[in-house]
PDB file of C-alpha atoms in Angstrom:
ATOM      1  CA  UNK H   2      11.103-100.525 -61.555  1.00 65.00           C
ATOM      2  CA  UNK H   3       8.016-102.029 -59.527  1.00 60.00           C
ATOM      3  CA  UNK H   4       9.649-103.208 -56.323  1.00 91.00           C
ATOM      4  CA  UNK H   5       7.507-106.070 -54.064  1.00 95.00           C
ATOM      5  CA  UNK H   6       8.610-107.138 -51.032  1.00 96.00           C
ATOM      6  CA  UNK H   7       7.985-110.391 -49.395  1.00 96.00           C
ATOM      7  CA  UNK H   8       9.545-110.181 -45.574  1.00 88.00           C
ATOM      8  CA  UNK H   9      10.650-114.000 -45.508  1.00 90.00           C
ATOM      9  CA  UNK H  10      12.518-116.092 -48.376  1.00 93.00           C
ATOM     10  CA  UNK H  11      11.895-119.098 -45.844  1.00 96.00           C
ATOM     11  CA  UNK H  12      10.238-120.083 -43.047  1.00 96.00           C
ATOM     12  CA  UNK H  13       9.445-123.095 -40.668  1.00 97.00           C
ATOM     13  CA  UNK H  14       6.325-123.070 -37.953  1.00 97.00           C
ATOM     14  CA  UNK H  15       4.947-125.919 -36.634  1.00 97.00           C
ATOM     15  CA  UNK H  16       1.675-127.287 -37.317  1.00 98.00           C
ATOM     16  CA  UNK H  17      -1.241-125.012 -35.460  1.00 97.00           C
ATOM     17  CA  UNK H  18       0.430-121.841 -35.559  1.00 97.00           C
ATOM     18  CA  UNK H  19      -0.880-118.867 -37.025  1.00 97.00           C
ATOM     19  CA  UNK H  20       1.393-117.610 -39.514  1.00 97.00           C
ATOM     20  CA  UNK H  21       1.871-114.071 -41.315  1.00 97.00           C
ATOM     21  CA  UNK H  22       3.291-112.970 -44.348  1.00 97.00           C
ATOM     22  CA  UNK H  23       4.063-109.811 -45.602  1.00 96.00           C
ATOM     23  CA  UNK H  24       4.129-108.447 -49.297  1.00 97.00           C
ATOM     24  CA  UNK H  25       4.753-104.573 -49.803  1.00 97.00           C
ATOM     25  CA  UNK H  26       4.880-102.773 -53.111  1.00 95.00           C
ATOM     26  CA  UNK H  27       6.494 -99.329 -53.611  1.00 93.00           C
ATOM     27  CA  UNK H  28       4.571 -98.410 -56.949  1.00 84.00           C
ATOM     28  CA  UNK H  29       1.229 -97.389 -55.853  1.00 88.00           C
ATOM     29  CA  UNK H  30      -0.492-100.349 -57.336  1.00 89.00           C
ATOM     30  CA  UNK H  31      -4.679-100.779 -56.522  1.00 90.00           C
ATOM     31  CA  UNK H  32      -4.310-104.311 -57.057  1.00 92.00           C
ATOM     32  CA  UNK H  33      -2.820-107.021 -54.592  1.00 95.00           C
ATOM     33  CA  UNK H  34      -2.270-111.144 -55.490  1.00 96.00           C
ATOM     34  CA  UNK H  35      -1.620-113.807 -52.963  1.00 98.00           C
ATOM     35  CA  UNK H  36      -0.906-117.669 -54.723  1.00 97.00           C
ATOM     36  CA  UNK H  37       0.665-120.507 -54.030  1.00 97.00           C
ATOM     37  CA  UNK H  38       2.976-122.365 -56.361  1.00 96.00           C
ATOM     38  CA  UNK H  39       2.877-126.279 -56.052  1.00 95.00           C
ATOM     39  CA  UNK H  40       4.493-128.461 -58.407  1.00 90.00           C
ATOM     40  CA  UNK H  41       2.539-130.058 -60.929  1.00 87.00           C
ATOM     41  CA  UNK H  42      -0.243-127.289 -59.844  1.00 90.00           C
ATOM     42  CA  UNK H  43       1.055-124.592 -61.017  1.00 90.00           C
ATOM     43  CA  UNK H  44      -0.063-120.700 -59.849  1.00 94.00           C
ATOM     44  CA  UNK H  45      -3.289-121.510 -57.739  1.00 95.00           C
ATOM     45  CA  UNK H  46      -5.387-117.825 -56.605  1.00 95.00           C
ATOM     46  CA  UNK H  47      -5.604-117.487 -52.892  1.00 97.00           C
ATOM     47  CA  UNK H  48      -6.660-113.715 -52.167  1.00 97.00           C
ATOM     48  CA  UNK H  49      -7.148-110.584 -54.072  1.00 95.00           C
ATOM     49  CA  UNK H  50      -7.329-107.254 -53.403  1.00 95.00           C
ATOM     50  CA  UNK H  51      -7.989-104.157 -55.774  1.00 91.00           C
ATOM     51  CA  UNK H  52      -8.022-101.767 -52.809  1.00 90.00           C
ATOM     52  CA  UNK H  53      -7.745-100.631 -49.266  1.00 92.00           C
ATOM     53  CA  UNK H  54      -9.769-102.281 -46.834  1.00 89.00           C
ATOM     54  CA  UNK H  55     -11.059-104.545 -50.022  1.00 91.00           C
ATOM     55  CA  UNK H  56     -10.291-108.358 -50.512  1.00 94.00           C
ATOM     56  CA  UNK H  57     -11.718-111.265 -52.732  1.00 95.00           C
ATOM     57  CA  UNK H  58     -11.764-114.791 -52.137  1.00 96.00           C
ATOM     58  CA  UNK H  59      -9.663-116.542 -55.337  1.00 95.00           C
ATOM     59  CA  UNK H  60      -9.763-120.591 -56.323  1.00 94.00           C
ATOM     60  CA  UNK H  61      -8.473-121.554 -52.512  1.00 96.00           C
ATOM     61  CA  UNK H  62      -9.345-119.462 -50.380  1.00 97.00           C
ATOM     62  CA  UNK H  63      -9.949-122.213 -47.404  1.00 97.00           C
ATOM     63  CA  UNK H  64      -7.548-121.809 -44.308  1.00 96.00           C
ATOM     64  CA  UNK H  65      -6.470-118.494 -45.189  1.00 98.00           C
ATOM     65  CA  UNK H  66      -7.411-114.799 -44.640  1.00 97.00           C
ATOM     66  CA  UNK H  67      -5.907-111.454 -45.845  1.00 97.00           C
ATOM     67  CA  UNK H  68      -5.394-107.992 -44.529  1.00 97.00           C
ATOM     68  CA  UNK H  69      -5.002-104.822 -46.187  1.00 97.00           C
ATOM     69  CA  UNK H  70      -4.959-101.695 -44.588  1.00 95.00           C
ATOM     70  CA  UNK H  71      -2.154 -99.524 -46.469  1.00 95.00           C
ATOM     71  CA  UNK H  72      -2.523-100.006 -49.829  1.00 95.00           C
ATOM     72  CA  UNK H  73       1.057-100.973 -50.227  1.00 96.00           C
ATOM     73  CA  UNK H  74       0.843-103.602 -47.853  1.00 97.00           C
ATOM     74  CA  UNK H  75      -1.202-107.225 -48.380  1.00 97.00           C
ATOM     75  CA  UNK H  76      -0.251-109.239 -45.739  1.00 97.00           C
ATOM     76  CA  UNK H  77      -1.404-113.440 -45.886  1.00 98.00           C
ATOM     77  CA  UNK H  78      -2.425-114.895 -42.793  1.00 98.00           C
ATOM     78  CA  UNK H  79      -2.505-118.806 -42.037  1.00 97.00           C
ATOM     79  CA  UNK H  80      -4.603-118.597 -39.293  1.00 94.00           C
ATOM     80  CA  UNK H  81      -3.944-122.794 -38.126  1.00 97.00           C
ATOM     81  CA  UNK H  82      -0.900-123.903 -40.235  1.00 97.00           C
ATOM     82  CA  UNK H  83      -1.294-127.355 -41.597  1.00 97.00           C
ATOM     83  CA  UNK H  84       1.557-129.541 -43.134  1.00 97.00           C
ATOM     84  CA  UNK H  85      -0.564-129.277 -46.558  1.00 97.00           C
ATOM     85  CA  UNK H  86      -0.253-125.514 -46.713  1.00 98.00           C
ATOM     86  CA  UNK H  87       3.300-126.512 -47.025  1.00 98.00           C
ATOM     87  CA  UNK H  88       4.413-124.426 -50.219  1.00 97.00           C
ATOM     88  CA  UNK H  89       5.811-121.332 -51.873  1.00 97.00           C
ATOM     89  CA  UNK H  90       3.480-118.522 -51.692  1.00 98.00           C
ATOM     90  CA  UNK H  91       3.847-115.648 -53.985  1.00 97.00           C
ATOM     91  CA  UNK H  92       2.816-111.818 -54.088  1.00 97.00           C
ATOM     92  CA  UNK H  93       2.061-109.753 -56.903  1.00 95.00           C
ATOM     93  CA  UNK H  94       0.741-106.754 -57.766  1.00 93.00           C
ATOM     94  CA  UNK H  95      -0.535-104.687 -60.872  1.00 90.00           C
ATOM     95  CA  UNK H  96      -2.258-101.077 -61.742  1.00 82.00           C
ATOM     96  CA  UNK H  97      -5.903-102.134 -63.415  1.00 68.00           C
ATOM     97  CA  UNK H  98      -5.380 -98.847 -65.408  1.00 56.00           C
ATOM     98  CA  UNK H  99      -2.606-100.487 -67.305  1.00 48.00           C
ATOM     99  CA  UNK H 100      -3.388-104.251 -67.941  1.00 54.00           C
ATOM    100  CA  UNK H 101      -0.777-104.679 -70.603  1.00 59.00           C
ATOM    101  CA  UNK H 102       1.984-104.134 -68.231  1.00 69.00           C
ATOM    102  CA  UNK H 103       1.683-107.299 -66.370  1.00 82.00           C
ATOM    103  CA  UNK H 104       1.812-108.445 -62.851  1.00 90.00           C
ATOM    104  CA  UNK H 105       5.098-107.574 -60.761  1.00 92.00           C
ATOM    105  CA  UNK H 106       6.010-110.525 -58.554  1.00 95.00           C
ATOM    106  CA  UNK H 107       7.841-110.703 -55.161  1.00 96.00           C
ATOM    107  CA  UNK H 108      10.456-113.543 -54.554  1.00 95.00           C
ATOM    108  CA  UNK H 109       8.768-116.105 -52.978  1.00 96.00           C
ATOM    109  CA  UNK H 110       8.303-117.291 -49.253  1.00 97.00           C
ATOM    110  CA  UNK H 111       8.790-120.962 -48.919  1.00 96.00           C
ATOM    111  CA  UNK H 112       6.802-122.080 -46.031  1.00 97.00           C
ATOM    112  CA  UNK H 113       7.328-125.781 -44.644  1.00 98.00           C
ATOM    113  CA  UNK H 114       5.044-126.699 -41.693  1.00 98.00           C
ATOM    114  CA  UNK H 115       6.140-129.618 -39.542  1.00 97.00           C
TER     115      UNK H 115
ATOM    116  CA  UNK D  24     -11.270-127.497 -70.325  1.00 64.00           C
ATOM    117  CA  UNK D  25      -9.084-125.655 -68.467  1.00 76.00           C
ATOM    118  CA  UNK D  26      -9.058-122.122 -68.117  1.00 88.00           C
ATOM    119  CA  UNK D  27      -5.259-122.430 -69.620  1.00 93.00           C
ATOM    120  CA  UNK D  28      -3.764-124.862 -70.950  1.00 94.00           C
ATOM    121  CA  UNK D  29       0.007-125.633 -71.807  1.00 95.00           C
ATOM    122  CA  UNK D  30       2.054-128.153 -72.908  1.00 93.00           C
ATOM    123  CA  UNK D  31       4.044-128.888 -69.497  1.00 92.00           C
ATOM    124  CA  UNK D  32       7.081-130.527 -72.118  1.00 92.00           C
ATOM    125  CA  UNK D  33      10.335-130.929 -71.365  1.00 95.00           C
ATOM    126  CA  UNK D  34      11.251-129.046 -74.771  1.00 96.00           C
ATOM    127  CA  UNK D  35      14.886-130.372 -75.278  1.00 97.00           C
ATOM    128  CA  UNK D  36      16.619-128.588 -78.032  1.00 97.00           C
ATOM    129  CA  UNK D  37      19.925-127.710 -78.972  1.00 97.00           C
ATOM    130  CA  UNK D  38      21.530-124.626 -79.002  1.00 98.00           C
ATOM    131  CA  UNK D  39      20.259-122.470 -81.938  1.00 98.00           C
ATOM    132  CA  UNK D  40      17.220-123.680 -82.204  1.00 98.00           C
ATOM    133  CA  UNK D  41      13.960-122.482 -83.178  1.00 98.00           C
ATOM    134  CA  UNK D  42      11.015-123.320 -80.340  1.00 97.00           C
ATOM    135  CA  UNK D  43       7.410-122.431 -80.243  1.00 97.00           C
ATOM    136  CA  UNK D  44       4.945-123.262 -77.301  1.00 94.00           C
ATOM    137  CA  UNK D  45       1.323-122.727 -77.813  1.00 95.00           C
ATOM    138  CA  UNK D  46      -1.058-121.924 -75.042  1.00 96.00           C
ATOM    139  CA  UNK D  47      -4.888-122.373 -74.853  1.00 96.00           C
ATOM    140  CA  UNK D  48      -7.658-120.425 -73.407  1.00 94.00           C
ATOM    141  CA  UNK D  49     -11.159-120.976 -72.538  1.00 92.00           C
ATOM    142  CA  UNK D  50     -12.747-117.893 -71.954  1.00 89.00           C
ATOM    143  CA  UNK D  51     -13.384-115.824 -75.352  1.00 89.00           C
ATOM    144  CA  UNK D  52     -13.974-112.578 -73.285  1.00 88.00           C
ATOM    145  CA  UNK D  53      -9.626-112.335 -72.159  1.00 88.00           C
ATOM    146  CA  UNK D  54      -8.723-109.352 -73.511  1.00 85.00           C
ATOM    147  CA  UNK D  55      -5.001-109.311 -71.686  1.00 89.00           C
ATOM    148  CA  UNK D  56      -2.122-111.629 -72.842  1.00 92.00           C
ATOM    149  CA  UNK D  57       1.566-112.531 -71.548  1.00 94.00           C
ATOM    150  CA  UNK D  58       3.963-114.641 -71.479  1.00 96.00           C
ATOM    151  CA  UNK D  59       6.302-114.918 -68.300  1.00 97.00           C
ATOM    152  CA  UNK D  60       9.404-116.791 -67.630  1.00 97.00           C
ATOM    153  CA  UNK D  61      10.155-118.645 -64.285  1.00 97.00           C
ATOM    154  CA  UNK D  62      13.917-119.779 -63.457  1.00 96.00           C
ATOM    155  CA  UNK D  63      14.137-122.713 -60.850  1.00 93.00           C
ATOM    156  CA  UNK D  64      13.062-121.542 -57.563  1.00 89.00           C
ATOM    157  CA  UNK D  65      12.970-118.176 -58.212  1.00 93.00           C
ATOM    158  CA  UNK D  66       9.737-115.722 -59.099  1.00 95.00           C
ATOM    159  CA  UNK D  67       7.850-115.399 -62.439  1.00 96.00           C
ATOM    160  CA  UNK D  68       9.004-112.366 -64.278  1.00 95.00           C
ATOM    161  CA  UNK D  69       7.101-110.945 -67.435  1.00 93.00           C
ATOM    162  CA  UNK D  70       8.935-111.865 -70.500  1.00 95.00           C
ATOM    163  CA  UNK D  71       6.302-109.970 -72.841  1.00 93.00           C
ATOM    164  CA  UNK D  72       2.564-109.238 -73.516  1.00 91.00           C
ATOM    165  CA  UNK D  73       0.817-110.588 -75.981  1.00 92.00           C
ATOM    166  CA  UNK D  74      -1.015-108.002 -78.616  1.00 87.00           C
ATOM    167  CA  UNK D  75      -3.500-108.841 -81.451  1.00 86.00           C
ATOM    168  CA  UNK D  76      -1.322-107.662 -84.273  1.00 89.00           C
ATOM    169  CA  UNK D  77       1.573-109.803 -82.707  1.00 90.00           C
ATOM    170  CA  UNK D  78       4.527-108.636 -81.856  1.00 93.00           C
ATOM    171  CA  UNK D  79       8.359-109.394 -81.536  1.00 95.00           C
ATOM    172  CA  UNK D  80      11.254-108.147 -78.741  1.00 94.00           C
ATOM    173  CA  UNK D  81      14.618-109.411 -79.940  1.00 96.00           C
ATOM    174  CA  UNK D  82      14.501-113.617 -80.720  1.00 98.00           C
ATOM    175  CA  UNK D  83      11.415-114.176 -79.173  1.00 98.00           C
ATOM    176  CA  UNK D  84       7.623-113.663 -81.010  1.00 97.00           C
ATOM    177  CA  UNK D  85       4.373-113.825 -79.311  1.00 97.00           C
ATOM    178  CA  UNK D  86       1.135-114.227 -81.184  1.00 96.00           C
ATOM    179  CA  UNK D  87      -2.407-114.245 -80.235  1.00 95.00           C
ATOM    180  CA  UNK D  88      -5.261-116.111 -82.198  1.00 94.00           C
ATOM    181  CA  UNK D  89      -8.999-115.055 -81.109  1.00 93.00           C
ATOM    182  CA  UNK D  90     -10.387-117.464 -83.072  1.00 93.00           C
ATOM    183  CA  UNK D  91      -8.888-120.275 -82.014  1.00 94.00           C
ATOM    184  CA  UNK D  92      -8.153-118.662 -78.680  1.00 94.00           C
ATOM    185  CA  UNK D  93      -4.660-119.364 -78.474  1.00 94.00           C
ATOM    186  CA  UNK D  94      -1.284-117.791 -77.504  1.00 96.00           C
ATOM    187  CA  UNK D  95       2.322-118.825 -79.022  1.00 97.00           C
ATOM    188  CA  UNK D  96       5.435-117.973 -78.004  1.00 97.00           C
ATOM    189  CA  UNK D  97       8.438-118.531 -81.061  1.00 98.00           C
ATOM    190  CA  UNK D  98      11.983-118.770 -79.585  1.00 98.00           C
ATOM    191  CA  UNK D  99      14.704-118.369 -82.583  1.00 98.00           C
ATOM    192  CA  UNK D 100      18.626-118.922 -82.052  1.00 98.00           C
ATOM    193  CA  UNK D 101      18.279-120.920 -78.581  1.00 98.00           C
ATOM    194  CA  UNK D 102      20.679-119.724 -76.208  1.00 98.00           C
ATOM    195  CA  UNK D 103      21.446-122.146 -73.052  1.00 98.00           C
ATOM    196  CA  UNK D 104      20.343-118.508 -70.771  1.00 97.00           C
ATOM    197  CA  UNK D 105      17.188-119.743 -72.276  1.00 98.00           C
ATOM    198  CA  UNK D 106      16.155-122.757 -69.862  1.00 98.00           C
ATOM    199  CA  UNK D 107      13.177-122.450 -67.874  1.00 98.00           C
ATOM    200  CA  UNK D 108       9.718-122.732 -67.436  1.00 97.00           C
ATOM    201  CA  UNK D 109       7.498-120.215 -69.553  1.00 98.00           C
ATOM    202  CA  UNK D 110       4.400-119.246 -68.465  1.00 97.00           C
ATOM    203  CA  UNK D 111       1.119-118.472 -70.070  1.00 96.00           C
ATOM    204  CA  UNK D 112      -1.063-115.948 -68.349  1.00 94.00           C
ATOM    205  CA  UNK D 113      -4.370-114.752 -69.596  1.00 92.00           C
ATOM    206  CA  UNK D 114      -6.736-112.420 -67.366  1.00 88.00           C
ATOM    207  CA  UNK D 115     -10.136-114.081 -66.294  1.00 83.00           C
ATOM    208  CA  UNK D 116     -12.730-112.678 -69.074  1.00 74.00           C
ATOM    209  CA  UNK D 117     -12.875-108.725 -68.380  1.00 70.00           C
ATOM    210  CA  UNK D 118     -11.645-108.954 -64.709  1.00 77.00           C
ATOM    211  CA  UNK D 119      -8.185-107.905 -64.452  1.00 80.00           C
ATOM    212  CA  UNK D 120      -7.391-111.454 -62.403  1.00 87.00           C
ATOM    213  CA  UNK D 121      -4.740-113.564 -64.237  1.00 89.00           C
ATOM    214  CA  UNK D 122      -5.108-117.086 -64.320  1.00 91.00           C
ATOM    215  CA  UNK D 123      -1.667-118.940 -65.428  1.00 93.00           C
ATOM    216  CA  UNK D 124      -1.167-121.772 -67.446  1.00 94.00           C
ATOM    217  CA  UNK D 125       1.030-124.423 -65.268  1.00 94.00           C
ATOM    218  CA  UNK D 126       4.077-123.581 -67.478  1.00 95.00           C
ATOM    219  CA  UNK D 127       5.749-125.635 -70.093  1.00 96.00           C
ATOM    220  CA  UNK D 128       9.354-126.175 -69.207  1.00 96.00           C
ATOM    221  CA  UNK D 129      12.702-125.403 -72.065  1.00 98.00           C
ATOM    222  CA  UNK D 130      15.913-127.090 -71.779  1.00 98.00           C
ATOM    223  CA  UNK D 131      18.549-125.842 -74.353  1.00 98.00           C
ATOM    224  CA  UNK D 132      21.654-127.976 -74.712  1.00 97.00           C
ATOM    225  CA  UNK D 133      24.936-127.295 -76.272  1.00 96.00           C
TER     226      UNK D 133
END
């Protein structure tokens, strides 16, 4: 089974701080998801990536930034934290040579800035 | 219009029960199809794709209508296991980005 990885399940920073999170995926997927789940707002895009070294703005990508330099790794950077990226951000990953198997997603990091 | 668009409910329905959500899309070039299901506070996980011909995996049916450009998902014999939200996802025209429908949410009560 597709393993990803998120490296927090929670986590608190205050309000200016630059924040990381990780995602890791152990299939050799090409393609890389970073959302955010709000209530009422469903899945909402931040960053894509469909390679090493490659990365695509998605619906929001304001306040945020993206690295990925292994292609296993997609790491989500908050580069000021601000009490409205309060949220739960979720990986996901996929191989874009097999569409009809879906998107594999991680369990969640719920970030609260104060 | 949205991209997707579901029904966010509450379905309430008693155990045993037959329950179908539908799911609306706005771009006729999607060519990929699921369905996921999301438990409270946990992760989407894929419950099953969606193919042209339709297609079935145990009580539950998907179907896909080009014309109308719509997805359904058929739950028979309800189980209380079944509560959740279910999720429509349906990739951006050719791209191979999903965009997901803001869920439609299933309670099943004895």
């Amino acid at each position: 089974d597709v393993k990803v990885t998120q490296s927090s399940r929670y986590l608190v920073k205050r309000t200016g701080e630059k924040v990381f999170l990780e995602c890791v995926q152990d299939m050799d997927h090409e393609n890389m998801f970073w959302y955010r789940q709000d209530p009422g707002l469903g899945l909402r895009l931040i960053y894509f990536s469909y390679d090493v070294k490659m990365k695509e703005k998605g619906d929001i990508p304001e306040g945020y930034s993206v690295s990925r330099e292994k292609k296993e790794r997609f790491s989500l950077i908050l580069e000021s934290a601000s009490t409205n990226q309060t949220s739960m951000y979720l990986c996901a990953s996929s191989n874009p040579g097999g569409q009809s198997y879906g998107y594999t997603f991680g369990s969640g990091t719920r970030l609260t800035v104060v | 219009r949205k991209e997707v668009e579901q029904d966010p409910g509450p379905f309430n329905v008693p155990e045993g029960a037959t329950v179908a959500f539908n799911c609306t899309y706005s771009n006729s070039a999607s060519q990929s199809f699921f369905w996921y299901r999301q438990d409270c506070r946990k992760e989407p996980k894929l419950l099953m794709s969606v193919y042209s011909s339709g297609n079935e995996d145990g009580r539950f049916t998907a179907q896909l209508n080009r014309a109308s450009q719509y997805i359904s998902l058929l739950i028979r014999d309800s189980k209380l296991s079944d509560s959740a939200t279910y999720l429509c996802v349906v990739n951006r025209g050719g791209s191979y980005i999903p965009t997901f429908g803001r869920g439609t949410s299933l309670i099943v009560h004895p």
